[in-house]
Short mmCIF file of C-alpha atoms in Angstrom, two decimals:
data_model
loop_
_atom_site.label_atom_id
_atom_site.label_comp_id
_atom_site.label_asym_id
_atom_site.label_seq_id
_atom_site.Cartn_x
_atom_site.Cartn_y
_atom_site.Cartn_z
CA MET A 4 53.06 130.86 270.11
CA ALA A 5 49.91 128.99 271.08
CA ASP A 6 49.36 131.32 274.04
CA GLU A 7 49.51 134.34 271.72
CA LEU A 8 47.05 133.02 269.18
CA THR A 9 43.41 134.02 269.28
CA GLY A 10 40.26 133.41 267.28
CA THR A 11 40.37 131.19 264.22
CA LEU A 12 44.15 130.79 264.26
CA LYS A 13 44.01 129.40 267.81
CA LYS A 14 41.10 127.14 266.87
CA ILE A 15 43.09 125.74 263.93
CA LYS A 16 46.26 125.35 266.00
CA ASP A 17 44.43 123.52 268.78
CA SER A 18 42.50 121.19 266.48
CA GLY A 19 45.16 120.78 263.81
CA ALA A 20 42.57 121.38 261.09
CA ILE A 21 40.68 124.05 259.19
CA THR A 22 37.09 123.60 258.01
CA ILE A 23 36.60 124.79 254.44
CA GLY A 24 33.11 125.53 253.16
CA HIS A 25 32.74 124.39 249.56
CA ARG A 26 30.07 124.01 246.88
CA ASP A 27 29.03 120.92 244.94
CA SER A 28 28.09 122.47 241.58
CA SER A 29 29.75 125.90 241.28
CA ILE A 30 31.70 124.94 238.17
CA PRO A 31 34.57 125.78 237.68
CA PHE A 32 35.15 127.35 241.11
CA SER A 33 34.14 124.66 243.62
CA TYR A 34 32.42 121.43 242.66
CA PHE A 35 32.54 117.65 242.66
CA ALA A 36 33.81 115.92 239.54
CA GLY A 37 33.60 112.32 240.67
CA ALA A 38 36.25 112.53 243.43
CA SER A 39 35.57 112.57 247.17
CA GLN A 40 36.76 116.15 247.59
CA PRO A 41 35.92 119.33 245.67
CA CYS A 42 37.99 120.75 242.86
CA GLY A 43 38.11 124.03 240.97
CA PHE A 44 39.68 127.47 240.78
CA SER A 45 38.66 128.43 244.34
CA HIS A 46 39.90 125.06 245.57
CA ASP A 47 43.38 125.77 244.16
CA ILE A 48 43.52 129.11 245.97
CA HIS A 49 42.38 127.77 249.33
CA LEU A 50 45.06 125.05 249.20
CA ALA A 51 47.65 127.84 248.96
CA ILE A 52 46.05 129.44 252.04
CA VAL A 53 46.28 126.13 253.94
CA GLU A 54 49.95 125.83 252.99
CA SER A 55 50.56 129.33 254.37
CA LEU A 56 48.66 128.44 257.55
CA SER A 57 50.82 125.36 258.06
CA LYS A 58 54.01 127.41 257.79
CA HIS A 59 52.69 130.12 260.10
CA LEU A 60 51.46 127.71 262.79
CA GLY A 61 54.33 125.24 262.46
CA ILE A 62 52.01 122.26 261.96
CA ASP A 63 50.62 120.27 259.06
CA VAL A 64 47.13 121.78 258.93
CA LYS A 65 44.54 119.22 257.84
CA VAL A 66 41.52 120.20 255.75
CA ARG A 67 37.99 119.27 256.68
CA TYR A 68 35.38 119.96 254.02
CA SER A 69 31.87 121.16 254.78
CA LEU A 70 29.31 121.38 251.97
CA VAL A 71 27.45 124.70 251.91
CA THR A 72 24.69 126.12 249.70
CA SER A 73 23.86 129.67 248.68
CA GLN A 74 21.44 129.80 251.61
CA THR A 75 23.56 128.14 254.33
CA ARG A 76 27.02 129.54 253.58
CA ILE A 77 26.77 132.77 255.62
CA PRO A 78 25.14 131.22 258.73
CA LEU A 79 27.70 128.39 258.77
CA VAL A 80 30.55 130.91 258.71
CA GLN A 81 28.92 133.02 261.40
CA ASN A 82 28.26 130.14 263.81
CA GLY A 83 31.78 128.74 263.55
CA THR A 84 30.96 125.56 261.62
CA VAL A 85 33.02 126.80 258.66
CA ASP A 86 36.31 128.69 259.12
CA LEU A 87 36.72 129.78 255.50
CA GLU A 88 34.15 129.62 252.71
CA ALA A 89 35.93 129.11 249.38
CA GLY A 90 33.31 128.94 246.69
CA SER A 91 31.72 131.55 244.44
CA THR A 92 30.34 134.20 246.79
CA THR A 93 29.81 137.83 245.78
CA ASN A 94 31.33 140.41 248.09
CA ASN A 95 28.74 143.17 248.58
CA VAL A 96 28.00 145.79 251.21
CA GLU A 97 25.03 143.91 252.63
CA ARG A 98 27.02 140.72 253.23
CA GLN A 99 29.90 142.71 254.71
CA GLN A 100 27.61 143.46 257.64
CA GLN A 101 27.49 139.72 258.41
CA VAL A 102 30.90 138.33 257.46
CA ALA A 103 34.38 139.43 256.44
CA PHE A 104 35.66 138.97 252.90
CA SER A 105 39.12 138.26 251.58
CA VAL A 106 40.60 140.23 248.73
CA GLY A 107 38.72 139.54 245.50
CA ILE A 108 39.48 136.41 243.47
CA PHE A 109 37.19 136.84 240.43
CA GLU A 110 34.86 139.22 238.56
CA VAL A 111 31.50 138.24 237.06
CA ALA A 112 28.30 139.67 235.54
CA THR A 113 24.68 138.53 235.90
CA ARG A 114 23.21 137.20 232.63
CA PHE A 115 21.14 134.16 231.60
CA ILE A 116 21.42 130.93 229.67
CA THR A 117 18.81 129.63 227.27
CA ASN A 118 18.61 127.03 224.54
CA VAL A 119 19.67 127.55 220.94
CA LYS A 120 17.09 127.53 218.15
CA ASP A 121 18.17 127.75 214.51
CA GLY A 122 21.59 128.94 215.60
CA GLN A 123 20.20 131.80 217.72
CA PRO A 124 19.25 132.19 221.40
CA ALA A 125 15.61 131.25 221.96
CA TYR A 126 15.38 134.37 224.14
CA LYS A 127 17.93 137.10 223.45
CA ASP A 128 17.55 139.56 226.32
CA PHE A 129 15.78 139.98 229.64
CA PRO A 130 12.62 141.68 228.23
CA ASP A 131 12.03 138.50 226.18
CA LEU A 132 11.54 136.57 229.45
CA ALA A 133 8.30 138.37 230.33
CA ALA A 134 5.56 135.97 231.45
CA LYS A 135 7.98 133.02 231.17
CA ASN A 136 9.27 130.46 233.70
CA VAL A 137 12.76 131.52 234.80
CA VAL A 138 15.00 129.63 237.22
CA THR A 139 17.80 130.92 239.45
CA THR A 140 19.51 129.74 242.65
CA ALA A 141 18.07 130.60 246.05
CA GLY A 142 20.17 132.88 248.22
CA THR A 143 22.19 134.42 245.37
CA THR A 144 22.53 138.03 244.28
CA SER A 145 21.15 136.88 240.91
CA GLU A 146 17.91 135.83 242.63
CA ARG A 147 17.55 139.28 244.16
CA ILE A 148 18.32 141.01 240.84
CA ILE A 149 15.80 139.03 238.76
CA LYS A 150 13.07 139.39 241.40
CA ALA A 151 13.61 143.15 241.55
CA MET A 152 13.53 143.37 237.75
CA ASN A 153 10.33 141.33 237.66
CA ALA A 154 8.62 143.61 240.20
CA ASP A 155 9.93 146.93 238.90
CA ASN A 156 9.07 146.21 235.27
CA GLN A 157 5.90 144.17 235.92
CA MET A 158 7.26 141.39 233.71
CA ARG A 159 5.05 138.64 235.20
CA MET A 160 7.90 136.11 235.17
CA ASN A 161 7.38 132.96 237.21
CA ILE A 162 10.68 132.85 239.09
CA ILE A 163 11.73 129.44 240.40
CA SER A 164 14.41 129.41 243.11
CA ALA A 165 16.38 126.15 243.03
CA LYS A 166 18.39 124.96 246.02
CA ASP A 167 21.67 124.91 244.07
CA HIS A 168 23.13 125.56 240.62
CA GLY A 169 22.93 121.92 239.61
CA GLU A 170 19.21 121.71 240.36
CA ALA A 171 18.63 125.00 238.53
CA PHE A 172 20.26 123.72 235.37
CA ARG A 173 18.38 120.43 235.54
CA MET A 174 15.14 122.44 235.61
CA LEU A 175 16.30 124.30 232.52
CA GLU A 176 17.28 121.10 230.71
CA SER A 177 13.96 119.45 231.53
CA GLY A 178 11.96 122.38 230.15
CA ARG A 179 10.54 123.57 233.46
CA ALA A 180 12.14 126.95 232.73
CA VAL A 181 13.14 128.75 229.52
CA ALA A 182 16.12 130.56 231.07
CA MET A 183 18.50 130.27 234.01
CA VAL A 184 19.74 133.53 235.56
CA LEU A 185 23.11 133.50 237.33
CA ASP A 186 26.67 134.82 237.17
CA ASP A 187 27.96 134.41 233.63
CA THR A 188 30.96 132.27 234.53
CA LEU A 189 28.80 129.89 236.57
CA LEU A 190 26.44 129.65 233.61
CA ALA A 191 29.38 128.65 231.43
CA GLY A 192 30.34 126.08 234.05
CA ALA A 193 26.80 124.68 234.12
CA THR A 194 27.09 123.66 230.48
CA ALA A 195 30.10 121.52 231.38
CA LYS A 196 27.65 118.96 232.79
CA ALA A 197 25.02 119.36 230.08
CA ARG A 198 24.12 116.40 227.91
CA ASN A 199 24.75 118.58 224.85
CA PRO A 200 26.69 121.75 225.73
CA SER A 201 26.22 123.20 222.24
CA ASP A 202 22.45 123.35 222.85
CA TRP A 203 22.91 126.26 225.25
CA VAL A 204 24.02 129.87 224.97
CA ILE A 205 24.74 132.66 227.46
CA THR A 206 23.03 135.91 226.53
CA GLY A 207 21.30 138.98 227.96
CA THR A 208 22.56 142.45 228.85
CA PRO A 209 24.72 142.18 232.01
CA GLN A 210 22.64 143.27 235.01
CA SER A 211 25.49 143.60 237.48
CA HIS A 212 29.26 143.41 237.78
CA GLU A 213 30.37 141.66 240.96
CA LYS A 214 33.46 140.41 242.73
CA TYR A 215 33.92 137.01 244.38
CA GLY A 216 35.79 136.64 247.66
CA PHE A 217 36.30 134.07 250.40
CA MET A 218 34.19 134.52 253.53
CA MET A 219 35.32 134.29 257.14
CA ARG A 220 34.06 135.52 260.51
CA LYS A 221 34.06 139.24 261.21
CA GLY A 222 36.43 140.78 263.72
CA ASP A 223 39.26 138.24 263.30
CA ASP A 224 41.92 140.54 261.88
CA ALA A 225 44.87 138.16 262.36
CA PHE A 226 43.21 135.34 260.42
CA LYS A 227 41.98 137.68 257.69
CA LYS A 228 45.48 139.13 257.25
CA LEU A 229 46.96 135.67 256.83
CA VAL A 230 44.28 134.73 254.29
CA ASP A 231 44.72 137.96 252.32
CA ASP A 232 48.53 137.74 252.38
CA ALA A 233 48.40 134.13 251.14
CA ILE A 234 46.04 135.03 248.27
CA ILE A 235 48.14 138.05 247.26
CA ALA A 236 51.30 135.90 247.30
CA TYR A 237 49.48 133.35 245.13
CA PHE A 238 48.63 136.10 242.65
CA LYS A 239 52.18 137.48 242.56
CA SER A 240 53.79 134.05 242.16
CA GLY A 241 52.06 133.40 238.86
CA ASP A 242 50.30 130.32 240.24
CA VAL A 243 46.95 132.04 239.71
CA GLN A 244 47.59 132.28 235.96
CA ARG A 245 48.34 128.55 235.77
CA SER A 246 45.18 127.79 237.73
CA TYR A 247 43.14 130.13 235.52
CA ASP A 248 44.42 128.46 232.36
CA LYS A 249 43.63 125.03 233.81
CA TRP A 250 39.99 125.81 234.67
CA PHE A 251 38.98 128.36 232.03
CA LEU A 252 41.06 127.61 228.94
CA HIS A 253 41.58 123.84 229.03
CA PRO A 254 39.09 120.94 229.13
CA ILE A 255 37.77 120.37 232.66
CA PRO A 256 36.11 117.39 234.33
CA PRO A 257 33.74 115.66 234.34
CA LYS A 258 33.09 115.83 230.57
CA ALA A 259 36.30 117.50 229.36
CA VAL A 260 34.37 120.57 228.20
CA LYS A 261 36.50 123.67 227.54
CA LEU A 262 34.88 126.88 228.82
CA ASP A 263 37.27 129.01 226.74
CA ILE A 264 36.82 132.18 228.83
CA ARG A 265 39.71 134.59 228.33
CA MET A 266 40.81 136.62 231.34
CA SER A 267 39.02 139.96 231.32
CA GLU A 268 40.79 143.27 231.75
CA GLU A 269 38.74 143.78 234.94
CA LEU A 270 40.06 140.54 236.41
CA LYS A 271 43.62 141.35 235.39
CA GLY A 272 43.28 144.64 237.26
CA MET A 273 41.82 142.88 240.29
CA LEU A 274 44.74 140.44 240.44
CA ALA A 275 47.29 143.23 240.00
CA GLU A 276 45.77 145.41 242.74
CA PRO A 277 43.96 143.14 245.21
CA THR A 278 41.33 144.71 247.46
CA ASP A 279 38.52 143.46 249.69
CA THR A 280 36.11 146.24 248.70
CA ALA A 281 33.02 145.36 246.70
CA ILE A 282 32.69 146.60 243.11
CA GLY A 283 31.11 150.03 243.21
CA GLN A 284 31.96 150.52 246.90
CA GLN A 285 33.76 153.74 247.71
#
């Protein structure tokens, strides 16, 4: 079979390992919680992919982890450093020109988090952020959305682009910004590391609805099919529901905070009919 393999499958067969790109603070998808390897919802799914790879190749495929950021994740997939990026990456038409995406694994919306004052959000919606310091993460779709809003509406926001989600939230906690703009589920995850989670609230009219997928190199149809088939089998088996409950409905590390995010009807539909198209793509 080795002679018939090409691309990423041959690379994995020859080396005996797959390199997984992961995040360090994309709670609850891919992050560190005190252990030496990442954990999270995306982590659970990629382990199912590795198991499928092992059966297909007839070897015990080892996992090598490679930390990526919002800015480095696409280049590291393109140049072969990372075989599969399993984090919290939005599948959109622009990125599809650079990498291939698996079938979708999650659905999110862009909103913001701010502190609570007298039981209410200090800033309730995006227009309230005019002329304020606002933080987001560099290289994300949220960064592009808030910058476009700022320019189009002449809001005079001072937009700070942090290197990762953890740094962005630390800027918010320290008062360097009044709001943090990001995908709503990642914002909920950010509070899991907050000193006082109840001090923060997610608010703002959703500015986008997006789908997460796993990235891999373009033009490798055999590897993509195996990845997609493994994810779809994971969905059909019911394992995805157990993983969802674990990360979104039960207390998660490191502070045993419960996100308490019920599965949306959009996500239920995505899991029932998996596709690699971006939301809004025809």
